[in-house]
Amino acid sequence: QWQVLVRKYEERYSTRLDLRELGHTTPLAAATALLWDVVRVVDKEDTDNPIVCVEDAVALTPQPGLLGSWPSLYHVLCELVRTNGRAALPGEAEPEAGAQCLLLSQLRPLMERHWHASFD
């Protein structure tokens, strides 16, 4: 809902979002004009609180540095295993053909270097 986006914006930037100052008469007009490339309006019945939906392409695009971006995490994990992993050694459980293994002890330093310095 629009009101949730506005509240989060105001919390994040410690400022009030003034739609009139931005040249919009209703939240629906603002959502349509300001967020046209990242959301679509799902329900415009309530013009003061329209329901918007983030486009799949936006939500699933890896964005390094954004801790809440699981596609980014998944993408980096796959790359790290591909580039730093190894095949199983004799005596270890046999992975499926072509599968790579990465020691868990190697994961944190690799994640800090290739994904986010504050990885925890």
PDB file of C-alpha atoms in Angstrom:
ATOM      1  CA  GLN A   1       0.000   0.000   0.000  1.00  0.00           C
ATOM      2  CA  TRP A   2       1.100   3.538  -0.715  1.00  0.00           C
ATOM      3  CA  GLN A   3       0.929   4.553   2.951  1.00  0.00           C
ATOM      4  CA  VAL A   4       3.484   1.881   3.874  1.00  0.00           C
ATOM      5  CA  LEU A   5       5.903   3.161   1.224  1.00  0.00           C
ATOM      6  CA  VAL A   6       5.491   6.729   2.428  1.00  0.00           C
ATOM      7  CA  ARG A   7       6.024   5.754   6.068  1.00  0.00           C
ATOM      8  CA  LYS A   8       9.208   3.810   5.208  1.00  0.00           C
ATOM      9  CA  TYR A   9      10.476   6.670   3.046  1.00  0.00           C
ATOM     10  CA  GLU A  10       9.918   9.141   5.877  1.00  0.00           C
ATOM     11  CA  GLU A  11      11.628   6.838   8.396  1.00  0.00           C
ATOM     12  CA  ARG A  12      14.603   6.274   6.110  1.00  0.00           C
ATOM     13  CA  TYR A  13      15.155   9.902   5.102  1.00  0.00           C
ATOM     14  CA  SER A  14      13.842  11.602   8.273  1.00  0.00           C
ATOM     15  CA  THR A  15      11.717  13.961   6.234  1.00  0.00           C
ATOM     16  CA  ARG A  16       8.074  14.310   5.314  1.00  0.00           C
ATOM     17  CA  LEU A  17       7.063  13.392   1.774  1.00  0.00           C
ATOM     18  CA  ASP A  18       5.043  16.333   0.449  1.00  0.00           C
ATOM     19  CA  LEU A  19       3.280  15.234  -2.736  1.00  0.00           C
ATOM     20  CA  ARG A  20       1.821  18.677  -3.454  1.00  0.00           C
ATOM     21  CA  GLU A  21       5.305  20.179  -3.364  1.00  0.00           C
ATOM     22  CA  LEU A  22       6.325  17.571  -5.925  1.00  0.00           C
ATOM     23  CA  GLY A  23       3.379  18.567  -8.120  1.00  0.00           C
ATOM     24  CA  HIS A  24       1.018  15.654  -7.470  1.00  0.00           C
ATOM     25  CA  THR A  25      -2.588  15.984  -6.361  1.00  0.00           C
ATOM     26  CA  THR A  26      -3.115  12.430  -5.104  1.00  0.00           C
ATOM     27  CA  PRO A  27      -0.983   9.493  -3.973  1.00  0.00           C
ATOM     28  CA  LEU A  28      -2.237   7.577  -7.023  1.00  0.00           C
ATOM     29  CA  ALA A  29      -0.893  10.290  -9.334  1.00  0.00           C
ATOM     30  CA  ALA A  30       2.403  10.312  -7.445  1.00  0.00           C
ATOM     31  CA  ALA A  31       2.782   6.519  -7.520  1.00  0.00           C
ATOM     32  CA  THR A  32       2.073   6.449 -11.231  1.00  0.00           C
ATOM     33  CA  ALA A  33       4.492   9.277 -12.050  1.00  0.00           C
ATOM     34  CA  LEU A  34       7.309   8.681  -9.577  1.00  0.00           C
ATOM     35  CA  LEU A  35       7.489   4.901  -9.538  1.00  0.00           C
ATOM     36  CA  TRP A  36       6.409   4.012 -13.080  1.00  0.00           C
ATOM     37  CA  ASP A  37       9.560   2.011 -13.771  1.00  0.00           C
ATOM     38  CA  VAL A  38       9.635  -0.063 -10.561  1.00  0.00           C
ATOM     39  CA  VAL A  39       6.036  -0.673  -9.499  1.00  0.00           C
ATOM     40  CA  ARG A  40       2.666  -1.229 -11.055  1.00  0.00           C
ATOM     41  CA  VAL A  41      -0.604  -0.118  -9.538  1.00  0.00           C
ATOM     42  CA  VAL A  42      -2.648  -3.176  -8.576  1.00  0.00           C
ATOM     43  CA  ASP A  43      -5.674  -1.461  -7.058  1.00  0.00           C
ATOM     44  CA  LYS A  44      -6.469   2.196  -7.715  1.00  0.00           C
ATOM     45  CA  GLU A  45      -9.898   2.222  -6.094  1.00  0.00           C
ATOM     46  CA  ASP A  46      -8.600   4.213  -3.108  1.00  0.00           C
ATOM     47  CA  THR A  47      -6.709   7.107  -4.722  1.00  0.00           C
ATOM     48  CA  ASP A  48      -5.331   8.145  -1.314  1.00  0.00           C
ATOM     49  CA  ASN A  49      -3.842   4.701  -0.656  1.00  0.00           C
ATOM     50  CA  PRO A  50      -3.417   2.751  -3.894  1.00  0.00           C
ATOM     51  CA  ILE A  51      -2.002  -0.754  -3.731  1.00  0.00           C
ATOM     52  CA  VAL A  52       1.235  -1.084  -5.665  1.00  0.00           C
ATOM     53  CA  CYS A  53       3.320  -4.098  -6.560  1.00  0.00           C
ATOM     54  CA  VAL A  54       7.060  -4.155  -7.215  1.00  0.00           C
ATOM     55  CA  GLU A  55       7.847  -5.441 -10.696  1.00  0.00           C
ATOM     56  CA  ASP A  56       9.469  -8.900 -10.696  1.00  0.00           C
ATOM     57  CA  ALA A  57      12.475  -7.684 -12.678  1.00  0.00           C
ATOM     58  CA  VAL A  58      13.178  -5.061 -10.009  1.00  0.00           C
ATOM     59  CA  ALA A  59      12.690  -7.378  -7.031  1.00  0.00           C
ATOM     60  CA  LEU A  60      14.827 -10.141  -8.525  1.00  0.00           C
ATOM     61  CA  THR A  61      17.721  -8.021  -9.789  1.00  0.00           C
ATOM     62  CA  PRO A  62      20.865  -8.661  -7.741  1.00  0.00           C
ATOM     63  CA  GLN A  63      21.958  -5.507  -5.964  1.00  0.00           C
ATOM     64  CA  PRO A  64      25.290  -5.815  -4.143  1.00  0.00           C
ATOM     65  CA  GLY A  65      25.337  -4.001  -0.862  1.00  0.00           C
ATOM     66  CA  LEU A  66      21.625  -4.345  -0.227  1.00  0.00           C
ATOM     67  CA  LEU A  67      21.432  -6.833   2.596  1.00  0.00           C
ATOM     68  CA  GLY A  68      17.754  -7.558   1.999  1.00  0.00           C
ATOM     69  CA  SER A  69      18.370  -8.582  -1.588  1.00  0.00           C
ATOM     70  CA  TRP A  70      18.318 -12.388  -1.562  1.00  0.00           C
ATOM     71  CA  PRO A  71      18.834 -12.586  -5.337  1.00  0.00           C
ATOM     72  CA  SER A  72      22.111 -10.762  -4.832  1.00  0.00           C
ATOM     73  CA  LEU A  73      23.124 -13.176  -2.086  1.00  0.00           C
ATOM     74  CA  TYR A  74      22.164 -16.219  -4.155  1.00  0.00           C
ATOM     75  CA  HIS A  75      23.983 -14.897  -7.220  1.00  0.00           C
ATOM     76  CA  VAL A  76      27.198 -14.273  -5.281  1.00  0.00           C
ATOM     77  CA  LEU A  77      27.015 -17.646  -3.521  1.00  0.00           C
ATOM     78  CA  CYS A  78      26.743 -19.419  -6.879  1.00  0.00           C
ATOM     79  CA  GLU A  79      29.652 -17.428  -8.306  1.00  0.00           C
ATOM     80  CA  LEU A  80      31.829 -18.081  -5.258  1.00  0.00           C
ATOM     81  CA  VAL A  81      31.226 -21.811  -5.398  1.00  0.00           C
ATOM     82  CA  ARG A  82      31.905 -21.857  -9.147  1.00  0.00           C
ATOM     83  CA  THR A  83      35.124 -19.847  -8.895  1.00  0.00           C
ATOM     84  CA  ASN A  84      36.490 -20.981  -5.503  1.00  0.00           C
ATOM     85  CA  GLY A  85      34.943 -24.389  -5.054  1.00  0.00           C
ATOM     86  CA  ARG A  86      36.528 -27.725  -5.825  1.00  0.00           C
ATOM     87  CA  ALA A  87      35.446 -31.255  -6.607  1.00  0.00           C
ATOM     88  CA  ALA A  88      35.136 -33.636  -3.663  1.00  0.00           C
ATOM     89  CA  LEU A  89      38.355 -35.303  -2.474  1.00  0.00           C
ATOM     90  CA  PRO A  90      38.650 -39.092  -2.146  1.00  0.00           C
ATOM     91  CA  GLY A  91      36.892 -40.225   1.016  1.00  0.00           C
ATOM     92  CA  GLU A  92      34.457 -37.310   1.030  1.00  0.00           C
ATOM     93  CA  ALA A  93      30.829 -37.750   0.096  1.00  0.00           C
ATOM     94  CA  GLU A  94      30.530 -37.804  -3.676  1.00  0.00           C
ATOM     95  CA  PRO A  95      28.694 -34.779  -5.045  1.00  0.00           C
ATOM     96  CA  GLU A  96      26.615 -35.059  -8.180  1.00  0.00           C
ATOM     97  CA  ALA A  97      28.521 -34.903 -11.454  1.00  0.00           C
ATOM     98  CA  GLY A  98      29.857 -31.398 -12.076  1.00  0.00           C
ATOM     99  CA  ALA A  99      29.026 -30.199  -8.566  1.00  0.00           C
ATOM    100  CA  GLN A 100      31.504 -28.048  -6.678  1.00  0.00           C
ATOM    101  CA  CYS A 101      32.170 -27.941  -2.918  1.00  0.00           C
ATOM    102  CA  LEU A 102      33.152 -24.910  -0.860  1.00  0.00           C
ATOM    103  CA  LEU A 103      34.317 -25.145   2.734  1.00  0.00           C
ATOM    104  CA  LEU A 104      32.078 -23.216   5.092  1.00  0.00           C
ATOM    105  CA  SER A 105      35.174 -21.702   6.719  1.00  0.00           C
ATOM    106  CA  GLN A 106      35.966 -20.021   3.380  1.00  0.00           C
ATOM    107  CA  LEU A 107      32.506 -18.549   2.948  1.00  0.00           C
ATOM    108  CA  ARG A 108      32.603 -15.550   5.299  1.00  0.00           C
ATOM    109  CA  PRO A 109      35.843 -14.002   3.993  1.00  0.00           C
ATOM    110  CA  LEU A 110      34.715 -14.568   0.411  1.00  0.00           C
ATOM    111  CA  MET A 111      31.295 -13.024   1.093  1.00  0.00           C
ATOM    112  CA  GLU A 112      32.903  -9.995   2.755  1.00  0.00           C
ATOM    113  CA  ARG A 113      35.211  -9.525  -0.216  1.00  0.00           C
ATOM    114  CA  HIS A 114      32.719 -10.147  -3.019  1.00  0.00           C
ATOM    115  CA  TRP A 115      29.284  -9.233  -1.659  1.00  0.00           C
ATOM    116  CA  HIS A 116      29.203  -6.943   1.358  1.00  0.00           C
ATOM    117  CA  ALA A 117      31.924  -5.905   3.815  1.00  0.00           C
ATOM    118  CA  SER A 118      29.484  -6.144   6.746  1.00  0.00           C
ATOM    119  CA  PHE A 119      28.352  -9.680   5.942  1.00  0.00           C
ATOM    120  CA  ASP A 120      27.466 -11.509   9.137  1.00  0.00           C
TER     121      ASP A 120
END
